Amino acid sequence: MPEIPNLPGMGNPPDTPTQLSVVVGRVLQYALRATDGLTVEQLCDTRGGITNSIGWDVWHVVRTIDNIIHFVFEREQPVWLQHAFHERWNLPRVDQGTGQDPRDAYAMRFPPPSEFDEYTRAVEAAVVPRIAAMSEAYLREVQVIRPWGPVPRIEAILHGLIGHGNGHLGRASYARTLFGLPGLPY
């Protein structure tokens, strides 16, 4: 299993950009842990069409991080498009799952976890240093983010990437336990 570096209290500088980058990096490491040891069938399992698959929850978390940091904040092309993952895997080009019809979410099929993890690692490599380099002033700037409205960038990171992301990863952790696999190390 991938290691989770810099656990809480492990000496990370107490400034806001560093802390945000470390915690977003940890969310992405948890995303890698969520897919570790799964088969494609387990990654895509929706329990008979009653819940999101682990693949969907992880995809949604990583796509949200990628979209907010790249496209929403800077109008730059996300890693998803830069590396044409949407074409490689026949998945939505722009959508990231927010507001998606459950039937469409349940129908999504993801590649083998080792291939899927390429995207998570690419987002981690692009996003973590970018957040660490953000200034306090940049993080305080208010920006309109759909569907939330005007929010400071720091709130978008804390709520949309960390809080919301960990909620979805909690679902993935629970689903792992239903397969007899270890959950995530929260």
Backbone as a chain_set.jsonl record, in Angstrom:
{"seq": "MPEIPNLPGMGNPPDTPTQLSVVVGRVLQYALRATDGLTVEQLCDTRGGITNSIGWDVWHVVRTIDNIIHFVFEREQPVWLQHAFHERWNLPRVDQGTGQDPRDAYAMRFPPPSEFDEYTRAVEAAVVPRIAAMSEAYLREVQVIRPWGPVPRIEAILHGLIGHGNGHLGRASYARTLFGLPGLPY", "coords": {"N": [[0.841, -1.185, 0.0], [0.437, 2.298, -0.667], [2.405, 4.686, 1.088], [1.461, 7.053, 3.62], [2.672, 10.083, 3.767], [4.089, 12.518, 6.091], [2.341, 12.626, 8.468], [-0.201, 13.955, 10.746], [1.146, 16.339, 13.045], [3.772, 15.934, 12.451], [5.775, 17.764, 12.036], [5.28, 19.659, 10.005], [5.503, 22.887, 8.575], [3.706, 25.592, 10.162], [2.282, 27.363, 8.475], [-0.424, 28.573, 6.426], [-0.573, 27.916, 3.518], [1.251, 25.724, 3.378], [0.111, 23.874, 5.187], [-2.411, 23.436, 3.948], [-1.573, 22.321, 1.497], [-0.297, 19.985, 2.354], [-2.427, 18.588, 3.544], [-4.272, 18.343, 1.401], [-2.633, 16.813, -0.228], [-2.566, 14.537, 1.367], [-5.251, 13.725, 1.173], [-5.234, 12.93, -1.497], [-3.394, 10.835, -1.315], [-4.904, 9.121, 0.27], [-6.88, 8.589, -1.608], [-5.429, 7.0, -3.372], [-4.95, 4.865, -1.654], [-7.549, 3.982, -1.365], [-8.109, 2.629, -3.726], [-6.297, 0.611, -3.748], [-5.395, -2.742, -4.157], [-7.812, -3.54, -5.21], [-10.014, -5.23, -7.497], [-11.059, -4.695, -10.921], [-13.775, -5.163, -11.028], [-14.532, -4.792, -8.324], [-13.809, -2.102, -8.027], [-15.69, -0.88, -9.651], [-18.13, -1.635, -8.605], [-21.487, -1.181, -7.663], [-23.148, -2.117, -5.741], [-25.394, -3.407, -6.804], [-26.593, -1.265, -8.073], [-27.287, 0.675, -6.172], [-25.66, 2.471, -4.916], [-22.865, 4.768, -5.194], [-19.915, 3.683, -6.902], [-16.673, 2.64, -5.657], [-14.767, 3.493, -7.463], [-16.142, 5.648, -8.7], [-16.458, 7.443, -6.526], [-13.742, 7.994, -5.86], [-12.787, 8.961, -8.331], [-14.412, 11.265, -8.571], [-13.509, 12.798, -6.359], [-10.775, 13.251, -7.033], [-11.036, 14.469, -9.556], [-12.438, 16.778, -8.781], [-10.556, 18.114, -7.153], [-8.537, 18.55, -9.074], [-9.983, 20.108, -11.001], [-10.838, 22.408, -9.505], [-8.419, 23.587, -8.571], [-6.97, 23.963, -10.969], [-8.759, 24.729, -13.238], [-11.001, 26.253, -12.171], [-9.792, 28.12, -10.364], [-7.724, 29.247, -11.97], [-8.366, 29.133, -14.671], [-7.045, 27.311, -16.252], [-6.134, 24.436, -18.174], [-7.214, 21.386, -16.838], [-5.404, 18.58, -15.385], [-6.706, 16.273, -16.131], [-7.61, 16.792, -18.755], [-5.214, 17.609, -19.96], [-3.733, 15.251, -20.056], [-5.447, 13.654, -21.437], [-7.142, 11.764, -20.188], [-9.872, 11.363, -20.203], [-10.411, 10.56, -22.82], [-8.846, 8.248, -23.021], [-10.144, 6.562, -21.238], [-12.792, 6.649, -21.866], [-14.572, 8.382, -20.489], [-16.468, 11.131, -18.994], [-15.692, 14.279, -20.505], [-15.707, 16.92, -19.416], [-17.479, 17.004, -17.2], [-17.525, 16.301, -13.677], [-18.934, 14.853, -11.959], [-20.524, 16.229, -10.097], [-23.808, 16.786, -9.27], [-24.624, 14.786, -10.976], [-26.789, 12.458, -12.574], [-27.842, 9.686, -10.724], [-28.156, 7.184, -12.054], [-26.505, 7.475, -14.275], [-24.05, 7.801, -12.998], [-23.797, 5.299, -11.737], [-23.507, 3.701, -13.939], [-20.982, 4.17, -14.896], [-17.768, 3.022, -15.901], [-14.568, 2.102, -14.871], [-10.989, 2.085, -15.44], [-8.496, -0.528, -14.791], [-7.331, -0.459, -11.377], [-4.517, 0.148, -11.092], [-3.948, 1.519, -13.437], [-5.836, 3.586, -13.286], [-4.842, 4.925, -11.063], [-2.76, 6.391, -12.131], [-3.786, 8.849, -12.918], [-4.5, 10.009, -10.427], [-1.956, 10.23, -9.251], [-0.725, 11.987, -11.063], [-2.274, 14.293, -10.69], [-1.705, 14.807, -8.018], [1.073, 15.402, -8.217], [0.935, 17.756, -9.682], [-0.745, 19.51, -8.237], [-0.203, 19.654, -5.401], [2.368, 21.03, -4.984], [1.611, 23.437, -6.136], [-0.434, 24.442, -4.486], [1.069, 24.766, -2.152], [2.637, 26.906, -2.901], [0.903, 29.027, -2.97], [-0.083, 32.304, -1.998], [-1.005, 33.915, 1.114], [-2.701, 36.06, 0.589], [-3.716, 35.397, -1.962], [-5.161, 33.091, -1.286], [-7.161, 34.224, 0.261], [-8.705, 35.62, -1.556], [-11.905, 36.165, -2.98], [-14.001, 34.18, -4.925], [-16.29, 33.247, -7.481], [-17.795, 30.184, -7.364], [-19.334, 27.545, -8.803], [-21.387, 25.016, -7.491], [-21.562, 26.736, -5.31], [-21.384, 29.539, -5.103], [-20.104, 32.884, -4.319], [-17.04, 32.491, -2.756], [-14.188, 32.498, -0.529], [-10.998, 31.449, -1.739], [-9.596, 29.826, 0.059], [-11.661, 28.671, 1.537], [-12.886, 27.16, -0.451], [-10.913, 25.24, -0.867], [-10.716, 24.096, 1.727], [-13.378, 23.232, 2.218], [-14.412, 22.119, -0.286], [-12.324, 20.509, -1.355], [-10.996, 19.175, 0.78], [-12.836, 18.643, 3.049], [-15.275, 17.779, 1.722], [-14.09, 15.954, -0.022], [-12.983, 14.042, 1.768], [-15.354, 13.044, 2.799], [-16.411, 11.572, 0.621], [-14.32, 9.746, 0.359], [-14.567, 8.418, 2.746], [-16.851, 6.937, 2.262], [-15.797, 5.245, 0.32], [-13.942, 3.909, 1.893], [-15.603, 2.495, 3.644], [-16.913, 0.841, 1.767], [-14.735, -0.702, 0.968], [-14.351, -2.236, 3.273], [-16.586, -3.834, 3.148], [-15.842, -5.544, 1.168], [-14.058, -7.055, 2.495], [-11.594, -5.955, 2.789], [-8.962, -3.853, 4.152], [-10.02, -0.744, 5.588], [-9.603, 2.841, 5.097], [-6.872, 4.655, 6.635], [-7.889, 6.621, 8.669]], "CA": [[0.0, 0.0, 0.0], [1.218, 3.539, -0.645], [2.57, 5.289, 2.409], [0.894, 8.383, 3.824], [3.755, 10.862, 4.383], [3.796, 13.716, 6.893], [1.127, 12.51, 9.265], [-0.385, 15.114, 11.636], [2.116, 16.496, 14.107], [5.077, 15.441, 12.011], [6.718, 18.842, 11.787], [4.989, 20.51, 8.855], [5.423, 24.299, 8.979], [2.336, 25.953, 10.492], [1.657, 28.387, 7.629], [-1.637, 28.085, 5.764], [-0.349, 27.184, 2.256], [1.883, 24.427, 3.634], [-0.864, 22.973, 5.787], [-3.39, 23.057, 2.928], [-0.957, 21.432, 0.513], [-0.059, 18.689, 2.994], [-3.685, 17.88, 3.75], [-4.776, 17.937, 0.084], [-1.781, 15.686, -0.617], [-3.017, 13.383, 2.135], [-6.506, 13.281, 0.551], [-4.868, 12.202, -2.715], [-2.81, 9.563, -0.889], [-6.045, 8.277, 0.669], [-7.512, 8.148, -2.853], [-4.623, 5.865, -3.838], [-5.208, 3.761, -0.733], [-8.913, 3.493, -1.591], [-8.144, 1.727, -4.881], [-5.255, -0.395, -3.587], [-5.796, -4.129, -3.979], [-9.134, -3.809, -5.776], [-10.181, -5.676, -8.875], [-11.9, -3.773, -11.686], [-15.157, -5.404, -10.611], [-14.73, -4.119, -7.037], [-13.707, -0.661, -8.26], [-16.899, -0.416, -10.34], [-19.31, -2.215, -7.976], [-22.467, -0.227, -7.114], [-24.051, -2.884, -4.878], [-26.646, -3.626, -7.52], [-27.177, -0.005, -8.506], [-27.872, 1.437, -5.065], [-24.702, 3.435, -4.376], [-21.716, 5.028, -6.054], [-18.8, 2.742, -6.798], [-15.423, 3.209, -5.139], [-14.183, 4.211, -8.599], [-16.806, 6.929, -8.881], [-16.119, 8.345, -5.417], [-12.346, 8.427, -5.996], [-12.729, 9.79, -9.544], [-15.042, 12.546, -8.24], [-12.601, 13.525, -5.46], [-9.571, 13.678, -7.759], [-11.469, 15.431, -10.575], [-12.786, 18.028, -8.108], [-9.29, 18.758, -6.79], [-7.926, 18.971, -10.339], [-10.767, 21.188, -11.6], [-10.841, 23.644, -8.713], [-7.089, 24.212, -8.549], [-6.538, 24.387, -12.301], [-9.708, 25.459, -14.071], [-11.795, 27.258, -11.454], [-8.935, 29.183, -9.84], [-6.82, 29.881, -12.939], [-8.831, 28.913, -16.042], [-6.064, 26.478, -16.935], [-6.609, 23.099, -18.492], [-6.902, 20.425, -15.783], [-4.594, 17.404, -15.704], [-7.63, 15.359, -16.799], [-7.581, 17.078, -20.188], [-3.817, 17.643, -20.416], [-3.285, 13.872, -20.309], [-6.53, 13.004, -22.195], [-7.674, 10.602, -19.486], [-11.262, 11.178, -20.63], [-10.396, 9.787, -24.067], [-8.27, 6.931, -22.748], [-11.046, 5.726, -20.44], [-14.163, 6.869, -22.313], [-15.301, 9.009, -19.384], [-16.845, 12.507, -19.337], [-14.606, 15.226, -20.773], [-15.762, 18.086, -18.54], [-18.182, 16.714, -15.951], [-16.748, 15.664, -12.614], [-19.861, 14.108, -11.137], [-21.403, 17.077, -9.3], [-25.151, 16.845, -9.815], [-24.827, 13.735, -11.972], [-27.886, 11.528, -12.352], [-27.292, 8.455, -10.151], [-28.089, 6.091, -13.049], [-25.293, 7.696, -15.075], [-22.899, 7.532, -12.12], [-23.703, 3.855, -11.52], [-23.142, 3.061, -15.203], [-19.591, 4.47, -15.266], [-16.792, 1.952, -15.746], [-13.229, 2.66, -14.698], [-9.922, 1.162, -15.823], [-7.887, -1.199, -13.645], [-6.837, 0.503, -10.397], [-3.145, 0.608, -11.341], [-4.029, 2.523, -14.504], [-6.606, 4.698, -12.728], [-3.965, 5.646, -10.133], [-1.905, 7.323, -12.893], [-4.424, 10.159, -12.848], [-4.354, 10.528, -9.062], [-0.546, 10.622, -9.057], [-0.463, 13.177, -11.888], [-2.909, 15.427, -10.011], [-0.904, 15.081, -6.815], [2.316, 16.051, -8.632], [0.648, 19.101, -10.189], [-1.531, 20.341, -7.328], [0.374, 19.857, -4.07], [3.304, 22.156, -4.973], [0.899, 24.67, -6.505], [-1.083, 24.95, -3.275], [2.137, 25.198, -1.237], [3.171, 28.185, -3.382], [-0.131, 30.077, -2.92], [0.106, 33.291, -0.925], [-2.168, 34.13, 1.985], [-3.596, 36.985, -0.111], [-4.367, 34.617, -3.01], [-6.121, 32.201, -0.638], [-8.274, 35.029, 0.792], [-9.511, 36.175, -2.644], [-13.229, 35.577, -3.168], [-14.228, 33.766, -6.301], [-17.556, 32.553, -7.672], [-17.597, 28.77, -7.662], [-20.612, 26.856, -8.898], [-22.691, 25.595, -7.187], [-21.52, 27.369, -3.994], [-21.46, 30.998, -5.146], [-18.827, 33.532, -3.998], [-16.344, 31.993, -1.559], [-12.738, 32.658, -0.579], [-10.323, 30.241, -2.236], [-9.262, 28.948, 1.184], [-12.86, 27.906, 1.861], [-13.057, 26.169, -1.52], [-9.97, 24.15, -0.593], [-11.078, 23.414, 2.971], [-14.672, 22.555, 2.092], [-14.592, 21.342, -1.514], [-11.292, 19.509, -1.608], [-10.651, 18.387, 1.966], [-14.017, 18.132, 3.736], [-16.108, 17.032, 0.775], [-13.295, 14.825, -0.508], [-12.907, 13.005, 2.796], [-16.663, 12.399, 2.879], [-16.468, 10.539, -0.422], [-13.35, 8.693, 0.654], [-15.147, 7.626, 3.83], [-17.729, 5.957, 1.609], [-14.919, 4.252, -0.307], [-13.363, 3.123, 2.983], [-16.646, 1.57, 4.082], [-17.094, -0.15, 0.709], [-13.597, -1.621, 1.038], [-14.567, -3.199, 4.357], [-17.595, -4.795, 2.689], [-15.113, -6.527, 0.357], [-13.115, -7.752, 3.36], [-10.295, -5.273, 2.685], [-8.833, -2.81, 5.174], [-10.479, 0.6, 5.271], [-8.562, 3.857, 5.055], [-6.316, 4.9, 7.977], [-8.237, 7.943, 9.19]], "C": [[0.88, 1.239, 0.0], [1.302, 4.08, 0.775], [1.932, 6.661, 2.437], [1.992, 9.197, 4.516], [3.226, 12.012, 5.23], [2.463, 13.629, 7.629], [1.015, 13.685, 10.218], [0.655, 15.135, 12.753], [3.525, 16.087, 13.728], [6.009, 16.561, 11.552], [6.476, 19.675, 10.557], [4.918, 21.959, 9.322], [3.97, 24.74, 9.168], [1.712, 27.064, 9.64], [0.534, 27.757, 6.813], [-1.351, 27.353, 4.446], [0.296, 25.81, 2.475], [0.881, 23.442, 4.19], [-1.908, 22.513, 4.762], [-2.795, 22.074, 1.923], [-0.714, 20.05, 1.101], [-1.369, 17.916, 3.121], [-4.325, 17.481, 2.417], [-3.938, 16.769, -0.439], [-2.19, 14.407, 0.097], [-4.342, 12.846, 1.571], [-6.181, 12.462, -0.703], [-4.18, 10.874, -2.384], [-3.904, 8.594, -0.424], [-6.79, 7.772, -0.568], [-6.754, 6.948, -3.431], [-4.858, 4.643, -2.95], [-6.584, 3.152, -0.991], [-8.976, 2.483, -2.731], [-7.164, 0.558, -4.747], [-5.85, -1.79, -3.359], [-7.167, -4.48, -4.543], [-9.026, -4.437, -7.155], [-10.996, -4.614, -9.609], [-13.358, -3.929, -11.264], [-15.454, -4.709, -9.283], [-14.709, -2.604, -7.199], [-15.015, -0.106, -8.824], [-18.194, -0.893, -9.693], [-20.197, -1.146, -7.343], [-23.469, -0.912, -6.193], [-25.427, -3.02, -5.531], [-27.355, -2.344, -7.918], [-27.839, 0.797, -7.396], [-26.915, 2.473, -4.472], [-23.58, 3.669, -5.376], [-20.659, 3.95, -5.849], [-17.616, 3.436, -6.135], [-14.772, 4.022, -6.246], [-14.808, 5.574, -8.781], [-16.414, 7.897, -7.772], [-14.686, 8.869, -5.54], [-12.196, 9.336, -7.21], [-13.276, 11.184, -9.248], [-14.127, 13.395, -7.348], [-11.424, 14.088, -6.247], [-9.932, 14.691, -8.844], [-11.801, 16.778, -9.955], [-11.529, 18.79, -7.723], [-8.635, 19.345, -8.033], [-8.664, 20.177, -10.926], [-10.689, 22.486, -10.81], [-9.488, 24.326, -8.775], [-6.685, 24.718, -9.931], [-7.565, 25.269, -13.02], [-10.43, 26.573, -13.313], [-10.911, 28.413, -10.985], [-8.197, 29.937, -10.943], [-7.248, 29.779, -14.398], [-7.778, 28.191, -16.891], [-6.65, 25.089, -17.169], [-6.235, 22.137, -17.359], [-6.038, 19.278, -16.3], [-5.435, 16.389, -16.488], [-7.598, 15.534, -18.316], [-6.16, 17.093, -20.739], [-3.331, 16.254, -20.825], [-4.339, 13.034, -21.035], [-7.043, 11.73, -21.52], [-9.115, 10.326, -19.908], [-11.345, 10.341, -21.908], [-9.893, 8.368, -23.817], [-9.294, 6.004, -22.106], [-12.516, 5.873, -20.835], [-15.055, 7.358, -21.167], [-15.588, 10.464, -19.739], [-15.636, 13.439, -19.483], [-14.568, 16.337, -19.738], [-16.4, 17.76, -17.194], [-17.259, 16.02, -14.953], [-17.652, 14.951, -11.626], [-20.8, 14.945, -10.297], [-22.761, 17.173, -9.98], [-25.477, 15.761, -10.824], [-26.008, 12.848, -11.583], [-27.292, 10.221, -11.812], [-27.19, 7.303, -11.149], [-26.85, 6.23, -13.919], [-24.044, 7.395, -14.258], [-22.702, 6.026, -11.953], [-23.255, 3.117, -12.781], [-21.668, 3.268, -15.58], [-18.684, 3.284, -14.974], [-15.399, 2.556, -15.775], [-12.186, 1.625, -15.082], [-9.37, 0.438, -14.592], [-7.274, -0.171, -12.685], [-5.413, 1.003, -10.665], [-3.104, 1.664, -12.439], [-4.752, 3.78, -14.01], [-5.738, 5.567, -11.823], [-2.999, 6.602, -10.841], [-2.472, 8.738, -12.806], [-4.246, 10.774, -11.46], [-2.929, 11.009, -8.824], [-0.202, 11.882, -9.858], [-1.078, 14.422, -11.256], [-2.11, 15.79, -8.764], [0.378, 15.846, -7.182], [2.087, 17.49, -9.085], [0.087, 20.029, -9.116], [-0.833, 20.639, -6.004], [1.396, 20.993, -4.065], [2.638, 23.494, -5.307], [0.217, 25.27, -5.276], [-0.03, 25.472, -2.3], [2.687, 26.566, -1.624], [2.143, 29.322, -3.345], [0.155, 31.03, -1.761], [-1.162, 33.37, -0.083], [-3.185, 35.043, 1.286], [-4.371, 36.255, -1.21], [-5.461, 33.732, -2.407], [-7.331, 32.948, -0.097], [-9.172, 35.588, -0.31], [-10.813, 35.405, -2.802], [-13.436, 35.323, -4.65], [-15.586, 33.077, -6.376], [-17.249, 31.127, -8.109], [-18.96, 28.098, -7.664], [-20.489, 25.468, -8.306], [-22.711, 26.42, -5.899], [-21.747, 28.868, -4.015], [-20.114, 31.612, -4.798], [-18.25, 33.017, -2.681], [-14.861, 32.319, -1.669], [-12.097, 31.344, -1.048], [-9.978, 29.282, -1.093], [-10.462, 28.096, 1.581], [-13.125, 26.837, 0.802], [-12.137, 24.975, -1.289], [-10.403, 23.372, 0.642], [-12.377, 22.625, 2.824], [-14.693, 21.593, 0.907], [-13.578, 20.245, -1.723], [-11.064, 18.6, -0.409], [-11.9, 17.79, 2.628], [-14.865, 17.243, 2.858], [-15.371, 15.78, 0.282], [-13.216, 13.695, 0.502], [-14.253, 12.324, 3.016], [-16.79, 11.283, 1.858], [-15.484, 9.412, -0.146], [-13.789, 7.846, 1.842], [-16.089, 6.563, 3.276], [-16.901, 4.849, 0.97], [-14.3, 3.341, 0.755], [-14.369, 2.073, 3.471], [-16.854, 0.464, 3.038], [-15.954, -1.161, 0.7], [-13.839, -2.68, 2.119], [-15.623, -4.23, 3.978], [-16.983, -5.862, 1.786], [-14.113, -7.313, 1.193], [-11.712, -7.173, 3.3], [-10.183, -4.222, 3.774], [-9.365, -1.47, 4.679], [-9.309, 1.561, 5.263], [-8.106, 4.2, 6.486], [-6.609, 6.277, 8.523], [-7.81, 8.077, 10.622]], "O": [[1.954, 1.236, 0.601], [0.365, 3.937, 1.561], [1.864, 7.35, 1.42], [2.225, 9.028, 5.713], [2.072, 12.422, 5.102], [1.574, 14.457, 7.432], [2.012, 14.356, 10.485], [0.997, 14.102, 13.328], [4.379, 15.912, 14.597], [6.928, 16.325, 10.767], [7.395, 20.349, 10.094], [4.329, 22.236, 10.367], [3.094, 24.31, 8.417], [0.708, 27.649, 10.046], [0.544, 26.555, 6.546], [-1.854, 26.243, 4.267], [-0.083, 24.84, 1.819], [0.8, 22.303, 3.729], [-2.251, 21.331, 4.716], [-3.448, 21.103, 1.543], [-0.906, 19.046, 0.416], [-1.413, 16.719, 2.837], [-4.869, 16.382, 2.31], [-4.481, 15.837, -1.032], [-2.164, 13.324, -0.488], [-4.53, 11.631, 1.501], [-6.79, 11.418, -0.939], [-4.365, 9.891, -3.101], [-3.834, 7.395, -0.693], [-7.281, 6.643, -0.573], [-7.365, 5.998, -3.92], [-4.952, 3.52, -3.444], [-6.765, 1.943, -0.852], [-9.808, 1.576, -2.707], [-7.2, -0.377, -5.547], [-6.694, -1.985, -2.485], [-7.634, -5.605, -4.369], [-8.064, -4.201, -7.886], [-11.563, -3.724, -8.974], [-14.088, -2.944, -11.155], [-16.513, -4.1, -9.129], [-15.505, -1.901, -6.577], [-15.4, 1.019, -8.504], [-19.271, -0.577, -10.199], [-19.719, -0.307, -6.579], [-24.523, -0.351, -5.897], [-26.464, -2.787, -4.911], [-28.575, -2.33, -8.083], [-28.818, 1.506, -7.626], [-27.313, 3.266, -3.618], [-23.37, 2.871, -6.29], [-20.53, 3.382, -4.764], [-17.563, 4.663, -6.062], [-14.277, 5.122, -5.998], [-14.1, 6.558, -8.993], [-16.073, 9.048, -8.046], [-14.444, 10.06, -5.346], [-11.543, 10.376, -7.124], [-12.666, 12.181, -9.635], [-13.994, 14.597, -7.575], [-11.113, 15.274, -6.137], [-9.211, 15.67, -9.034], [-11.484, 17.817, -10.534], [-11.45, 19.998, -7.948], [-8.227, 20.506, -8.037], [-8.031, 21.162, -11.306], [-10.494, 23.553, -11.391], [-9.419, 25.532, -9.011], [-6.112, 25.802, -10.044], [-7.275, 26.413, -13.368], [-10.461, 27.714, -13.772], [-11.26, 29.575, -11.195], [-8.058, 31.157, -10.856], [-6.555, 30.293, -15.277], [-7.648, 28.438, -18.09], [-7.543, 24.641, -16.449], [-5.072, 22.075, -16.961], [-5.957, 19.04, -17.506], [-4.932, 15.728, -17.397], [-7.564, 14.559, -19.066], [-5.925, 16.641, -21.859], [-2.612, 16.102, -21.812], [-4.146, 11.833, -21.228], [-7.341, 10.741, -22.19], [-9.53, 9.169, -19.963], [-12.244, 9.513, -22.057], [-10.451, 7.403, -24.34], [-9.318, 4.806, -22.388], [-13.389, 5.28, -20.201], [-16.134, 6.82, -20.917], [-15.009, 10.985, -20.692], [-14.693, 13.391, -18.694], [-13.495, 16.665, -19.231], [-15.907, 18.198, -16.155], [-16.354, 15.269, -15.32], [-17.197, 14.496, -10.577], [-21.803, 14.419, -9.814], [-22.854, 17.593, -11.133], [-26.523, 15.822, -11.469], [-26.2, 12.529, -10.41], [-26.336, 9.701, -12.386], [-26.236, 6.526, -11.097], [-26.214, 5.234, -14.264], [-23.09, 6.804, -14.765], [-21.576, 5.533, -12.02], [-22.687, 2.029, -12.695], [-21.165, 2.606, -16.489], [-18.81, 2.626, -13.941], [-15.097, 3.414, -16.604], [-12.459, 0.425, -15.056], [-9.747, 0.765, -13.466], [-6.76, 0.86, -13.12], [-5.143, 2.189, -10.477], [-2.308, 2.6, -12.372], [-4.324, 4.9, -14.287], [-5.873, 6.791, -11.81], [-2.478, 7.525, -10.216], [-1.728, 9.705, -12.641], [-3.878, 11.943, -11.344], [-2.722, 12.081, -8.255], [0.532, 12.743, -9.375], [-0.47, 15.492, -11.282], [-1.873, 16.969, -8.499], [0.723, 16.827, -6.523], [2.949, 18.346, -8.891], [0.416, 21.215, -9.095], [-0.872, 21.777, -5.535], [1.303, 21.865, -3.201], [3.054, 24.546, -4.819], [0.286, 26.48, -5.056], [-0.227, 26.521, -1.687], [3.154, 27.308, -0.76], [2.481, 30.464, -3.657], [0.58, 30.609, -0.684], [-2.24, 32.952, -0.507], [-4.391, 34.819, 1.384], [-5.571, 36.481, -1.366], [-6.559, 33.637, -2.957], [-8.416, 32.375, -0.002], [-10.299, 35.995, -0.027], [-10.838, 34.175, -2.765], [-13.09, 36.142, -5.501], [-15.988, 32.396, -5.433], [-16.54, 30.897, -9.089], [-19.657, 28.084, -6.649], [-19.516, 24.782, -8.619], [-23.794, 26.774, -5.432], [-22.255, 29.424, -3.04], [-19.082, 30.958, -4.952], [-18.888, 33.1, -1.632], [-14.327, 32.408, -2.775], [-12.613, 30.261, -0.772], [-10.058, 28.065, -1.259], [-10.302, 26.925, 1.926], [-13.545, 25.728, 1.132], [-12.539, 23.83, -1.493], [-10.453, 22.142, 0.621], [-12.46, 21.476, 3.258], [-14.957, 20.402, 1.069], [-13.916, 19.168, -2.212], [-10.95, 17.385, -0.566], [-12.011, 16.57, 2.753], [-15.143, 16.094, 3.201], [-15.951, 14.699, 0.184], [-13.362, 12.526, 0.146], [-14.294, 11.15, 3.382], [-17.224, 10.179, 2.185], [-15.791, 8.245, -0.394], [-13.419, 6.675, 1.934], [-16.119, 5.432, 3.761], [-17.244, 3.671, 1.06], [-14.154, 2.138, 0.536], [-14.018, 0.912, 3.68], [-16.959, -0.711, 3.389], [-16.178, -2.346, 0.451], [-13.569, -3.863, 1.914], [-15.567, -5.372, 4.434], [-17.534, -6.955, 1.65], [-13.391, -8.154, 0.657], [-10.749, -7.822, 3.711], [-11.201, -3.742, 4.273], [-9.189, -1.104, 3.517], [-8.157, 1.15, 5.404], [-8.876, 4.047, 7.435], [-5.684, 7.035, 8.817], [-8.019, 9.124, 11.233]]}, "num_chains": 1, "name": "protein.A"}
